[in-house]
Structure formats: C-alpha cells, structure tokens
Tab-separated table of C-alpha atoms and ligand atoms in Angstrom:
chain	number	residue	atom	x	y	z
A	1	MET	CA	22.299	-52.662	-75.723
A	2	THR	CA	24.759	-52.355	-72.965
A	3	GLU	CA	25.182	-49.035	-71.074
A	4	ARG	CA	28.685	-48.743	-72.572
A	5	GLU	CA	27.243	-49.116	-76.062
A	6	LEU	CA	24.193	-46.877	-75.277
A	7	LEU	CA	26.827	-44.160	-74.092
A	8	TYR	CA	29.011	-44.415	-77.465
A	9	ARG	CA	25.700	-44.279	-79.270
A	10	ALA	CA	24.844	-41.199	-77.644
A	11	ALA	CA	28.157	-39.661	-78.471
A	12	GLU	CA	27.976	-40.905	-81.932
A	13	LEU	CA	24.449	-39.009	-82.337
A	14	ALA	CA	25.846	-35.781	-80.544
A	15	ALA	CA	29.167	-35.791	-83.073
A	16	ASP	CA	26.503	-36.445	-85.875
A	17	HIS	CA	24.684	-33.364	-85.216
A	18	LEU	CA	27.743	-31.170	-84.884
A	19	ASP	CA	28.640	-32.709	-88.558
A	20	THR	CA	25.324	-31.000	-89.921
A	21	LEU	CA	26.563	-27.489	-88.721
A	22	GLU	CA	27.830	-26.483	-92.075
A	23	THR	CA	24.821	-27.677	-93.980
A	24	ARG	CA	21.720	-27.527	-91.853
A	25	PRO	CA	19.792	-24.444	-91.465
A	26	VAL	CA	20.885	-22.255	-88.494
A	27	TYR	CA	17.176	-22.049	-87.485
A	28	PRO	CA	14.862	-25.170	-87.650
A	29	GLN	CA	12.496	-25.132	-90.500
A	30	VAL	CA	10.009	-27.392	-88.529
A	31	SER	CA	7.385	-26.027	-86.778
A	32	VAL	CA	6.719	-26.372	-82.742
A	33	GLU	CA	3.477	-28.208	-83.500
A	34	GLU	CA	5.005	-30.501	-85.613
A	35	LEU	CA	7.956	-31.138	-83.010
A	36	ALA	CA	5.560	-31.528	-80.117
A	37	ALA	CA	3.338	-34.136	-82.165
A	38	ARG	CA	6.296	-36.183	-82.437
A	39	ILE	CA	7.202	-36.148	-78.609
A	40	ASP	CA	3.736	-35.614	-77.229
A	41	VAL	CA	2.572	-39.352	-76.696
A	42	PRO	CA	0.606	-40.839	-73.846
A	43	LEU	CA	2.769	-41.379	-70.793
A	44	PRO	CA	4.144	-44.955	-71.443
A	45	ASP	CA	2.458	-47.604	-69.230
A	46	GLY	CA	5.562	-49.658	-68.837
A	47	PRO	CA	9.279	-49.541	-69.263
A	48	SER	CA	11.057	-49.229	-72.583
A	49	GLU	CA	14.409	-50.267	-73.993
A	50	PRO	CA	16.886	-47.395	-73.127
A	51	GLY	CA	18.496	-47.643	-76.561
A	52	ASN	CA	15.288	-47.220	-78.091
A	53	VAL	CA	14.226	-44.420	-75.921
A	54	VAL	CA	17.634	-42.405	-76.920
A	55	GLU	CA	17.383	-43.195	-80.372
A	56	GLU	CA	13.650	-42.174	-80.791
A	57	LEU	CA	14.289	-38.966	-78.877
A	58	ALA	CA	17.116	-37.924	-81.048
A	59	ALA	CA	15.154	-38.706	-84.145
A	60	ALA	CA	12.174	-36.500	-82.950
A	61	LEU	CA	14.137	-33.792	-81.441
A	62	GLU	CA	17.189	-33.313	-83.633
A	63	PRO	CA	15.442	-31.589	-86.670
A	64	GLY	CA	14.358	-28.843	-84.166
A	65	VAL	CA	17.428	-28.094	-82.552
A	66	VAL	CA	18.724	-24.543	-82.969
A	67	ALA	CA	22.245	-24.707	-84.331
A	68	SER	CA	23.351	-22.319	-81.837
A	69	GLN	CA	26.706	-24.420	-81.938
A	70	SER	CA	27.065	-23.035	-85.555
A	71	GLY	CA	29.564	-20.212	-86.463
A	72	ARG	CA	26.748	-18.455	-88.123
A	73	TYR	CA	24.453	-18.419	-85.173
A	74	PHE	CA	24.556	-14.777	-83.812
A	75	GLY	CA	21.452	-14.369	-81.800
A	76	PHE	CA	21.416	-12.777	-78.205
A	77	VAL	CA	24.877	-13.566	-76.803
A	78	VAL	CA	24.991	-17.363	-76.718
A	79	GLY	CA	28.234	-18.677	-77.370
A	80	SER	CA	28.773	-22.290	-78.464
A	81	SER	CA	30.990	-25.029	-76.724
A	82	LEU	CA	34.442	-25.718	-76.845
A	83	PRO	CA	35.351	-29.098	-77.429
A	84	ALA	CA	36.998	-29.661	-74.180
A	85	ALA	CA	34.284	-28.122	-72.302
A	86	LEU	CA	31.426	-30.301	-74.018
A	87	ALA	CA	33.485	-33.607	-73.547
A	88	ALA	CA	34.343	-32.525	-70.039
A	89	ASP	CA	30.343	-31.897	-69.485
A	90	ILE	CA	29.749	-35.423	-70.403
A	91	LEU	CA	31.962	-36.495	-67.907
A	92	VAL	CA	29.990	-34.515	-65.539
A	93	SER	CA	26.790	-36.148	-66.287
A	94	ALA	CA	28.221	-39.478	-66.026
A	95	TRP	CA	29.780	-38.761	-62.558
A	96	ASP	CA	26.774	-37.217	-61.419
A	97	GLN	CA	28.463	-35.334	-58.737
A	98	ASN	CA	26.253	-33.174	-56.305
A	99	LEU	CA	28.484	-30.297	-55.657
A	100	GLY	CA	26.843	-28.905	-52.509
A	101	LEU	CA	29.198	-30.095	-50.202
A	102	LEU	CA	32.823	-31.321	-50.279
A	103	SER	CA	31.629	-34.686	-48.891
A	104	LEU	CA	29.521	-35.260	-52.166
A	105	GLY	CA	32.241	-34.448	-54.524
A	106	PRO	CA	35.649	-33.661	-53.469
A	107	SER	CA	37.353	-33.930	-57.024
A	108	SER	CA	34.735	-31.556	-58.507
A	109	LEU	CA	35.423	-28.919	-55.782
A	110	VAL	CA	38.931	-28.770	-56.319
A	111	ALA	CA	38.266	-28.400	-60.024
A	112	GLU	CA	35.728	-25.561	-59.287
A	113	ASN	CA	38.513	-23.897	-56.620
A	114	THR	CA	40.871	-23.786	-59.416
A	115	ALA	CA	38.619	-22.816	-62.273
A	116	GLY	CA	37.390	-19.769	-59.845
A	117	ALA	CA	41.292	-18.681	-59.125
A	118	TRP	CA	41.741	-18.723	-62.985
A	119	VAL	CA	38.781	-16.907	-64.147
A	120	LYS	CA	39.482	-14.182	-61.412
A	121	ASP	CA	42.827	-13.952	-62.823
A	122	LEU	CA	41.777	-13.666	-66.274
A	123	LEU	CA	39.033	-11.113	-65.328
A	124	ALA	CA	41.296	-8.868	-63.178
A	125	ILE	CA	39.140	-9.628	-60.199
A	126	PRO	CA	40.950	-9.271	-56.777
A	127	GLU	CA	42.523	-12.415	-55.592
A	128	SER	CA	40.781	-11.953	-52.345
A	129	ALA	CA	37.168	-12.067	-53.901
A	130	SER	CA	34.831	-14.950	-53.110
A	131	PHE	CA	33.156	-16.619	-55.975
A	132	ALA	CA	30.271	-18.811	-56.521
A	133	PHE	CA	29.311	-21.129	-59.662
A	134	VAL	CA	25.604	-20.382	-60.511
A	135	THR	CA	23.251	-21.201	-63.459
A	136	GLY	CA	23.792	-17.752	-65.450
A	137	CYS	CA	24.465	-14.259	-64.714
A	138	GLN	CA	20.851	-13.694	-63.702
A	139	THR	CA	21.504	-15.936	-60.564
A	140	ALA	CA	25.013	-14.124	-60.193
A	141	HIS	CA	23.421	-10.732	-60.109
A	142	PHE	CA	21.045	-12.611	-57.355
A	143	THR	CA	23.960	-13.748	-55.596
A	144	CYS	CA	26.243	-10.619	-55.605
A	145	LEU	CA	23.104	-8.296	-54.862
A	146	ALA	CA	22.155	-10.465	-51.774
A	147	ALA	CA	25.656	-9.978	-50.699
A	148	ALA	CA	25.405	-6.153	-51.406
A	149	ARG	CA	21.865	-6.073	-49.408
A	150	GLN	CA	23.604	-7.804	-46.557
A	151	HIS	CA	26.406	-5.277	-46.377
A	152	VAL	CA	24.706	-2.031	-46.940
A	153	LEU	CA	22.359	-2.701	-44.156
A	154	ALA	CA	24.786	-4.127	-41.814
A	155	ALA	CA	26.664	-0.677	-42.359
A	156	VAL	CA	23.583	1.025	-40.808
A	157	GLY	CA	23.191	-1.327	-37.963
A	158	TRP	CA	20.637	-3.702	-39.547
A	159	ASP	CA	20.938	-7.394	-39.137
A	160	LEU	CA	19.070	-8.557	-42.185
A	161	VAL	CA	19.452	-12.399	-41.210
A	162	GLU	CA	18.278	-11.432	-37.706
A	163	GLN	CA	15.601	-9.287	-38.474
A	164	GLY	CA	14.778	-9.844	-42.207
A	165	LEU	CA	13.496	-6.910	-44.541
A	166	ALA	CA	10.446	-5.953	-42.944
A	167	GLY	CA	10.933	-2.517	-41.182
A	168	SER	CA	14.496	-2.072	-42.399
A	169	PRO	CA	16.095	1.029	-43.711
A	170	PRO	CA	15.005	1.488	-47.476
A	171	ILE	CA	17.898	0.512	-50.017
A	172	THR	CA	18.125	2.882	-52.764
A	173	VAL	CA	19.469	1.517	-56.002
A	174	LEU	CA	21.190	3.670	-58.713
A	175	LEU	CA	21.595	2.254	-62.197
A	176	GLY	CA	21.622	3.478	-66.090
A	177	SER	CA	18.729	3.159	-68.449
A	178	LYS	CA	20.527	0.709	-70.554
A	179	ARG	CA	20.978	-1.773	-67.915
A	180	HIS	CA	20.104	-5.537	-68.340
A	181	SER	CA	16.670	-6.551	-67.365
A	182	THR	CA	17.989	-9.622	-65.401
A	183	ILE	CA	19.264	-6.645	-62.591
A	184	ASP	CA	15.526	-5.441	-62.154
A	185	ARG	CA	14.581	-9.234	-61.583
A	186	ALA	CA	17.278	-9.911	-59.322
A	187	LEU	CA	16.483	-6.667	-57.214
A	188	ARG	CA	12.817	-8.239	-57.333
A	189	TYR	CA	13.748	-11.490	-55.913
A	190	LEU	CA	15.645	-9.508	-53.010
A	191	GLY	CA	12.677	-7.521	-52.073
A	192	ILE	CA	13.747	-4.206	-53.508
A	193	GLY	CA	10.824	-2.685	-55.461
A	194	HIS	CA	10.575	-0.359	-58.498
A	195	ALA	CA	10.165	2.703	-56.056
A	196	GLN	CA	13.572	1.995	-54.709
A	197	ILE	CA	15.297	2.099	-58.088
A	198	ARG	CA	16.340	5.439	-59.701
A	199	VAL	CA	16.929	5.032	-63.317
A	200	LEU	CA	19.685	7.357	-64.708
A	201	GLU	CA	19.225	8.271	-68.321
A	202	ALA	CA	22.273	6.863	-70.204
A	203	LEU	CA	24.951	8.828	-72.022
A	204	PRO	CA	23.838	9.036	-76.008
A	205	ASP	CA	26.247	6.089	-76.292
A	206	GLY	CA	24.253	3.984	-73.535
A	207	ARG	CA	26.888	4.284	-70.910
A	208	LEU	CA	26.082	5.154	-67.417
A	209	ASP	CA	26.395	9.047	-66.992
A	210	PRO	CA	28.918	9.471	-64.357
A	211	ASP	CA	27.639	12.924	-63.493
A	212	ARG	CA	23.928	11.990	-63.198
A	213	LEU	CA	25.427	9.098	-61.085
A	214	ALA	CA	27.617	11.506	-58.786
A	215	ALA	CA	24.570	13.859	-58.355
A	216	ALA	CA	22.207	10.856	-57.527
A	217	LEU	CA	24.555	9.666	-54.985
A	218	ALA	CA	24.810	13.017	-53.278
A	219	GLU	CA	20.981	13.096	-52.973
A	220	SER	CA	20.641	9.319	-51.770
A	221	GLU	CA	21.087	9.006	-47.963
A	222	GLY	CA	21.225	5.475	-46.407
A	223	PRO	CA	22.054	2.114	-48.042
A	224	THR	CA	23.109	2.398	-51.362
A	225	ILE	CA	23.811	0.068	-54.378
A	226	VAL	CA	25.194	1.344	-57.820
A	227	CYS	CA	24.867	-1.291	-60.841
A	228	ALA	CA	27.107	-0.618	-63.585
A	229	GLN	CA	27.822	-2.660	-66.903
A	230	ALA	CA	30.541	-3.835	-68.836
A	231	GLY	CA	29.187	-4.807	-72.194
A	232	GLU	CA	25.799	-3.586	-73.122
A	233	VAL	CA	23.639	-6.268	-74.767
A	234	ASN	CA	22.919	-4.514	-77.665
A	235	SER	CA	25.834	-2.406	-78.571
A	236	GLY	CA	28.813	-4.024	-76.086
A	237	VAL	CA	29.636	-0.588	-74.855
A	238	CYS	CA	31.143	-0.667	-71.524
A	239	ASP	CA	30.741	1.899	-68.742
A	240	ASP	CA	33.682	3.899	-67.658
A	241	LEU	CA	34.206	1.795	-64.606
A	242	ASN	CA	36.734	4.126	-63.292
A	243	ALA	CA	34.530	7.187	-63.234
A	244	ALA	CA	31.691	5.010	-61.660
A	245	ALA	CA	34.168	3.946	-58.726
A	246	ASP	CA	35.360	7.407	-58.409
A	247	ALA	CA	31.598	8.584	-57.969
A	248	VAL	CA	31.180	5.928	-55.339
A	249	GLY	CA	34.283	6.163	-53.691
A	250	GLY	CA	33.710	7.233	-50.007
A	251	THR	CA	30.152	7.295	-50.113
A	252	GLY	CA	29.684	3.905	-48.525
A	253	ALA	CA	27.495	2.549	-51.540
A	254	TRP	CA	28.193	-0.859	-53.258
A	255	LEU	CA	29.493	-0.969	-56.807
A	256	HIS	CA	28.042	-4.214	-58.738
A	257	VAL	CA	29.402	-4.911	-62.405
A	258	ASP	CA	27.159	-6.730	-64.845
A	259	GLY	CA	29.814	-8.229	-67.007
A	260	ALA	CA	27.938	-11.025	-68.577
A	261	PHE	CA	30.082	-11.318	-71.664
A	262	GLY	CA	31.958	-7.856	-71.568
A	263	LEU	CA	34.122	-8.717	-68.383
A	264	TRP	CA	35.944	-11.302	-70.699
A	265	ALA	CA	37.560	-8.387	-72.620
A	266	ALA	CA	39.812	-7.986	-69.373
A	267	ALA	CA	41.439	-11.347	-70.723
A	268	SER	CA	42.507	-9.484	-73.915
A	269	PRO	CA	45.752	-7.122	-73.338
A	270	SER	CA	44.295	-5.074	-76.238
A	271	LEU	CA	40.970	-4.672	-75.031
A	272	ARG	CA	41.136	-4.789	-71.107
A	273	HIS	CA	41.414	-0.686	-71.239
A	274	LEU	CA	37.805	-0.727	-71.776
A	275	LEU	CA	37.325	-2.268	-68.176
A	276	ALA	CA	40.027	0.069	-66.576
A	277	GLY	CA	38.649	0.282	-62.921
A	278	SER	CA	36.650	-2.973	-62.676
A	279	GLU	CA	39.047	-4.052	-60.202
A	280	ARG	CA	37.653	-1.417	-57.909
A	281	ALA	CA	34.168	-2.815	-57.763
A	282	ASP	CA	32.431	-4.896	-55.004
A	283	SER	CA	30.831	-7.536	-56.944
A	284	TRP	CA	30.814	-8.597	-60.364
A	285	ALA	CA	28.490	-11.157	-62.283
A	286	THR	CA	29.603	-12.996	-65.490
A	287	ASP	CA	28.947	-15.849	-67.747
A	288	ALA	CA	30.843	-18.974	-68.643
A	289	HIS	CA	28.424	-20.198	-70.966
A	290	LYS	CA	28.504	-17.187	-73.297
A	291	TRP	CA	31.946	-16.132	-74.508
A	292	LEU	CA	33.922	-18.533	-72.798
A	293	ASN	CA	31.905	-21.350	-74.956
A	294	VAL	CA	31.089	-23.734	-72.251
A	295	PRO	CA	27.885	-25.602	-72.541
A	296	TYR	CA	24.748	-24.277	-70.595
A	297	ASP	CA	24.396	-23.684	-68.085
A	298	CYS	CA	27.261	-21.516	-66.067
A	299	GLY	CA	27.434	-18.097	-64.573
A	300	ILE	CA	29.961	-17.026	-62.006
A	301	ALA	CA	29.358	-14.415	-58.980
A	302	PHE	CA	32.344	-12.823	-57.473
A	303	CYS	CA	32.505	-10.651	-54.223
A	304	ALA	CA	35.068	-8.489	-52.697
A	305	HIS	CA	33.553	-9.036	-49.364
A	306	PRO	CA	33.646	-12.467	-48.711
A	307	ASP	CA	31.734	-12.261	-45.344
A	308	ALA	CA	28.821	-10.460	-46.526
A	309	HIS	CA	28.525	-13.031	-49.727
A	310	ARG	CA	28.817	-15.923	-47.145
A	311	GLU	CA	26.322	-14.463	-44.723
A	312	ALA	CA	23.687	-13.927	-47.308
A	313	MET	CA	24.070	-17.508	-48.759
A	314	THR	CA	25.224	-19.851	-46.118
A	315	ALA	CA	23.353	-22.922	-45.062
A	316	GLN	CA	23.443	-24.503	-41.855
A	317	ALA	CA	21.895	-27.932	-40.934
A	318	VAL	CA	23.476	-30.488	-38.591
A	319	TYR	CA	23.108	-33.403	-41.170
A	320	LEU	CA	25.202	-31.501	-43.627
A	321	MET	CA	28.442	-32.427	-41.767
A	322	ARG	CA	30.014	-29.456	-43.218
A	323	GLU	CA	33.777	-29.197	-43.568
A	324	ALA	CA	33.918	-25.421	-43.822
A	325	ASP	CA	36.461	-24.722	-41.168
A	326	VAL	CA	39.015	-26.925	-43.373
A	327	ILE	CA	37.684	-25.877	-46.881
A	328	ARG	CA	35.461	-23.712	-49.102
A	329	GLU	CA	32.090	-25.536	-48.803
A	330	PRO	CA	30.088	-24.625	-51.939
A	331	VAL	CA	26.951	-24.479	-50.311
A	332	ASP	CA	27.924	-21.338	-48.293
A	333	TRP	CA	28.317	-19.557	-51.505
A	334	THR	CA	25.520	-20.292	-53.997
A	335	PRO	CA	21.642	-19.923	-53.520
A	336	GLU	CA	21.338	-23.276	-54.660
A	337	HIS	CA	21.538	-26.502	-52.312
A	338	SER	CA	22.026	-29.260	-54.592
A	339	ARG	CA	23.993	-28.331	-57.680
A	340	ARG	CA	25.701	-29.550	-60.749
A	341	ALA	CA	29.415	-29.684	-60.881
A	342	ARG	CA	29.610	-26.916	-63.732
A	343	ALA	CA	32.872	-25.580	-63.079
A	344	VAL	CA	34.375	-28.848	-64.520
A	345	PRO	CA	33.721	-27.746	-68.139
A	346	VAL	CA	35.036	-24.126	-67.315
A	347	TYR	CA	38.258	-25.795	-66.059
A	348	ALA	CA	38.362	-27.792	-69.125
A	349	ALA	CA	37.831	-24.904	-71.446
A	350	LEU	CA	40.335	-22.701	-69.705
A	351	ARG	CA	43.000	-25.804	-70.007
A	352	GLN	CA	42.293	-25.932	-73.682
A	353	LEU	CA	42.557	-22.478	-74.323
A	354	GLY	CA	45.285	-20.879	-72.093
A	355	ARG	CA	45.646	-17.330	-71.296
A	356	SER	CA	46.584	-16.732	-74.936
A	357	GLY	CA	43.628	-18.640	-76.142
A	358	VAL	CA	41.144	-16.948	-74.171
A	359	ALA	CA	42.700	-13.477	-75.372
A	360	GLU	CA	42.550	-14.970	-78.875
A	361	LEU	CA	38.938	-16.085	-78.679
A	362	VAL	CA	37.631	-12.622	-77.330
A	363	GLU	CA	39.870	-10.694	-80.070
A	364	ARG	CA	38.822	-12.798	-82.972
A	365	SER	CA	34.989	-12.656	-82.012
A	366	CYS	CA	35.570	-8.772	-82.077
A	367	ALA	CA	37.484	-8.880	-85.214
A	368	ARG	CA	34.520	-10.686	-87.134
A	369	ALA	CA	32.062	-8.209	-85.499
A	370	ARG	CA	34.393	-5.539	-87.126
A	371	GLN	CA	34.415	-7.476	-90.640
A	372	PHE	CA	30.672	-7.885	-90.516
A	373	ALA	CA	30.072	-4.189	-89.709
A	374	ALA	CA	32.435	-3.187	-92.595
A	375	GLY	CA	30.497	-5.563	-95.053
A	376	ILE	CA	26.754	-4.829	-93.854
A	377	ALA	CA	27.559	-0.987	-94.232
A	378	GLU	CA	28.162	-1.238	-97.899
A	379	LEU	CA	24.617	-2.422	-98.453
A	380	PRO	CA	21.904	0.165	-99.676
A	381	GLY	CA	20.284	2.055	-96.845
A	382	CYS	CA	22.175	0.230	-93.911
A	383	GLN	CA	23.353	2.208	-91.080
A	384	VAL	CA	25.580	0.748	-88.175
A	385	LEU	CA	24.364	2.170	-85.239
A	386	ASN	CA	27.079	1.357	-82.521
A	387	ASP	CA	30.844	2.080	-82.152
A	388	VAL	CA	31.729	-1.685	-82.648
A	389	VAL	CA	34.021	-1.785	-79.562
A	390	LEU	CA	33.411	-5.316	-78.796
A	391	ASN	CA	31.595	-8.265	-80.431
A	392	GLN	CA	28.273	-6.686	-81.148
A	393	VAL	CA	26.989	-5.048	-84.228
A	394	LEU	CA	23.579	-3.065	-84.101
A	395	PHE	CA	22.290	-1.828	-87.548
A	396	ARG	CA	18.987	-1.111	-89.328
A	397	PHE	CA	17.975	-0.412	-92.865
A	398	ALA	CA	16.128	2.399	-94.540
A	399	ASP	CA	13.068	2.179	-92.241
A	400	ASP	CA	11.275	-0.086	-89.908
A	401	ASP	CA	9.825	-2.147	-92.366
A	402	ALA	CA	13.205	-2.400	-94.536
A	403	THR	CA	14.701	-3.879	-91.312
A	404	GLY	CA	12.005	-6.312	-90.044
A	405	GLY	CA	11.842	-7.363	-93.778
A	406	ALA	CA	15.569	-8.041	-94.191
A	407	LEU	CA	15.796	-9.789	-90.743
A	408	ALA	CA	12.918	-11.908	-91.354
A	409	SER	CA	14.255	-13.112	-94.827
A	410	VAL	CA	17.885	-13.946	-93.649
A	411	GLN	CA	16.168	-15.932	-90.637
A	412	ALA	CA	14.037	-17.814	-92.743
A	413	SER	CA	16.869	-18.409	-95.251
A	414	GLY	CA	18.781	-20.599	-92.712
A	415	GLU	CA	21.888	-19.114	-93.482
A	416	ALA	CA	22.202	-17.319	-90.128
A	417	TRP	CA	20.221	-16.241	-87.262
A	418	MET	CA	20.255	-13.117	-85.102
A	419	SER	CA	17.449	-11.320	-83.077
A	420	GLY	CA	15.940	-7.914	-83.924
A	421	THR	CA	15.725	-5.330	-81.084
A	422	GLU	CA	14.755	-1.648	-80.569
A	423	TRP	CA	17.034	1.009	-80.622
A	424	ASP	CA	16.078	4.860	-80.048
A	425	GLY	CA	12.495	3.936	-80.583
A	426	ARG	CA	12.916	2.192	-83.660
A	427	ARG	CA	13.596	-1.214	-85.248
A	428	ALA	CA	17.158	-2.613	-85.289
A	429	ILE	CA	19.071	-5.787	-85.651
A	430	ARG	CA	21.524	-6.868	-83.114
A	431	LEU	CA	24.522	-9.358	-84.145
A	432	SER	CA	26.802	-11.150	-81.655
A	433	VAL	CA	29.677	-12.938	-82.546
A	434	SER	CA	30.433	-15.190	-79.469
A	435	SER	CA	31.425	-18.569	-80.858
A	436	TRP	CA	34.680	-20.127	-81.299
A	437	ARG	CA	33.692	-21.364	-84.674
A	438	THR	CA	32.809	-18.234	-86.512
A	439	THR	CA	35.212	-17.839	-89.307
A	440	GLU	CA	35.675	-14.976	-91.878
A	441	ALA	CA	33.716	-17.215	-94.304
A	442	ASP	CA	30.803	-17.365	-91.979
A	443	ILE	CA	30.454	-13.541	-91.847
A	444	GLU	CA	30.844	-13.241	-95.557
A	445	ARG	CA	27.897	-15.881	-96.091
A	446	THR	CA	25.933	-13.689	-93.520
A	447	VAL	CA	26.640	-10.461	-95.295
A	448	ALA	CA	25.764	-12.185	-98.634
A	449	ALA	CA	22.364	-13.589	-97.154
A	450	PHE	CA	21.512	-9.735	-96.224
A	451	ARG	CA	22.315	-8.613	-99.709
A	452	ARG	CA	20.138	-11.200	-101.294
A	453	ALA	CA	17.459	-10.178	-98.596
A	454	THR	CA	17.662	-6.554	-99.404
A	455	GLU	CA	18.031	-6.960	-103.114
A	456	SER	CA	14.740	-8.927	-103.155
A	457	VAL	CA	12.516	-6.624	-100.995
B	1	PLP	C1	22.983	-12.590	-70.805
B	1	PLP	C2	23.131	-11.231	-70.110
B	1	PLP	C3	22.605	-11.554	-68.780
B	1	PLP	C4	21.827	-12.672	-68.191
B	1	PLP	O1	22.535	-13.796	-68.205
B	1	PLP	P1	21.981	-15.267	-68.397
B	1	PLP	O2	23.112	-16.228	-68.205
B	1	PLP	O3	21.196	-15.405	-69.245
B	1	PLP	O4	21.362	-15.358	-66.923
B	1	PLP	C5	22.754	-10.414	-67.988
B	1	PLP	N1	23.308	-9.062	-68.234
B	1	PLP	C6	23.869	-9.190	-69.522
B	1	PLP	C7	24.604	-7.733	-70.035
B	1	PLP	C8	23.790	-10.187	-70.420
B	1	PLP	O5	24.252	-10.030	-71.863
C-alpha cells in the first residue's frame, strides 16, 4: 500500500465510522476487558506493514468507540466535530507543524491569529485582549490564573518572575460553591492552596452571590482573584457578570470568567444578554472542542492584560531565534513549548459556520434542550430541576432509585447517553445538547427511551 492509499483508507475508515452513527449504540456494548484483549499483544519484535497496522487497529478499537459524534450523545459537555473542522484537523496531522514558533509554522500561525481575533469578536472579548490556544479549558484556566497571579502580586510590589512564590504576599481567591473543579486544580498548579480559597455559598439557582462577593471583597486585603462562571456544568446558569464586575470594580481584584461552553452564548443575539458585563472581566477561559464542535483538543485563554499574560508564560532561549518583535510568537502565550496547530480547525469551523451559523448552532442546541425538558417533564414522577436557559437540562425521577434506574436503563439501551450527577444532595441526570448533529428526532427518540425505561421499572 502506498502512503497515499493508506491515507485514503484511513479517511474511508473514518467516514465508515460516521456512517454508523444512526444505528450503532451510543455507548459501546463491548467491555473494556474485551477491548484490551484485542489490543494488548506483546510488543512486536519487528516492523509491520503500515496498512495492516491501521486496518487491525481500526477493527479492534472501532467497536469500543463512544459515539460522541452522535446527535444522541448528551454526556458531560462534549460537542462533536463540524465537517470542515474534522477535515482541517486531518490536514493539521499531515502537515505536522509545531506551532511553538513562527519559524516552525508560519501558515498555521497566521490562521491562529485570525481565529483568535474572530473568537474575540464573536464572544464579545475586547479586541486588545491577548489569547492562547491550549488543550482545553483546564489549561486555559491555568494560563489565565497564572497571568492573574503575576498581575495581583506585581500590584503589591512583588516580582514573581524574580522572587518566585516563596515568601510572597498571600493571594486570596473568591469563588462560588458551584464553580467547576478545574478552577481548583488550576489554582493548585499555581501554588494557591485551599486555605487561600474562600468559597462563597451560591444563590439557590447556582449563581455566584454578588452580595456575598462584595462582603468578601470588603474583608479581603491584599492580592485577590475572583472567579465567576458563564455556564454552570449541570444547569447552564450564568453568573450575573455585571454584578460581579461592579463588586470587583475599584478593589484591584482580578476577575476571571470560566466560560467553557457558556461564553458561546455571546455569539447569539437572542442569548448574549445572559453574559452582559462579561467584557468587563480581566480574563476568560473557554473551549472550542465543546460548543464550537471542533475535534479534541482545543481550549482558548484570553487576557485583558497582555503584559501580565506574556510575563507569566514567555519562554526565552537564544536558540529559539524568536521573532517576537515582528509578530506574536506563540511560545510567549502558552504553557506548552511544542504544540499542535489546533487553531486551524477552529478557523475552518468559523469559516464553515460564519457569524450567523455560530449563533444558529448555539440557539438550535438550546431549542433542543428546551424540547427535551418539555418532553421529559411529561413522564410520571419526572421533575426538571433547572430553568433551561442554555443547552443543559437537569432532571430527576421520584427518588434516587428511580433516577438511577432510568439512567442506567437508557444508557444500556444504546439509544442515548448522558451522565448522572448530584444536585442538592440527591441523584439527578444531566443532559447537554452540544452537537451540531442533534435533531428534533434525536430528542424524541431520547424521550421515548426514558418513557420505556420508566414503564419497565
Ligand atoms: C468542561 C468544563 C471545564 C473544563 O474544560 P476542559 O476542556 O475539559 O479542560 C471547565 N469549566 C466548565 C464550566 C466546563 O464545562
């Protein structure tokens, strides 16, 4: 097999997989042990024909692939891949650019620069903000909060680059009880421990409480970082960002927004009111691999203080032959040194959709979530727990056993897949509509699967 024939074959296998989405179980029905047994052969002593490698790999693994590209995959907040983004990602692999430096990949860098500017425009982030394409929102938090740490310490005369964290003035972090766990992990990476984090009890709907925030800010002296959220992972609720910005205003604290998926509501004229005030933040973290539907992995960090961002991330070495004086060198903005040209699929996705297409994708997902909420609420004992403001639906049945039983039955049916969670100390089910493929019929089929599950219990 020539290399060309092999690439065609791989593309054919990829397309074959996508063709199965309507009919295959959304969650694979083969066990992990069975999958491992197909793969876990002794390390070969010598070479194999590449065509055989790919053929055997696909045959062994494909049955175990979770159909997260399916319109009936509603787990976590995952998203699928738009055709232009998926195809562009194949090119990214073939080109194999290392986007650490301009000199390693000028064409990928110009695509990244335009993609960054386009995303800022869509998400109502100030044009002057710096950005970084990273692996996901977790790393975007790390990047933004490293800039925040740099900035709030500099404001009290502490040079973090020179002096490090040992002996520095302590930083206080204020955040709501419903923040995403990746915030805590980013803080841990940054040397900010639990004792420095003040968790503010959320309002009953899960939003950050602006009064508690204002009171905590009044009590907190010294360097302070506030983390707000656009899109709570269970309910989709967005913090009142104007109220958060009002509370922070004039205190010198840094306001970071976790908008992994929720920030994309800014791209919709009918939903952007949910994010009013977002443009007043100091940093924003989001994902492209969730609601924008580009292949894994891609998150984006934005920072209203480019100097702090760059100081926190820059890499210097003589051999790098940086051209930063001429152009934005990627290595100045990301925690990674070598990296994939992951903004190219973002560029392709945005070219495919255009401004109206992004708005339509977001609005359609929300409409399907509302459709599901209306349908599921008709089932006996079912209670929808959230106000469906975005693409998330949180619901439960009469008691924990009924909730757990219905979820397990639908998951096992292969008709749809979504995950369980806990809400107010009781079991609940969360459905996230974040795929461009989800149709009205997919939602009807999913409600029907729950109907059958509750009838059989
Ligand atoms: C998914 C998610 C994250 C983490 O994003 P990754 O891309 O998995 O790193 C952070 N915050 C929220 C609100 C999320 O939904």
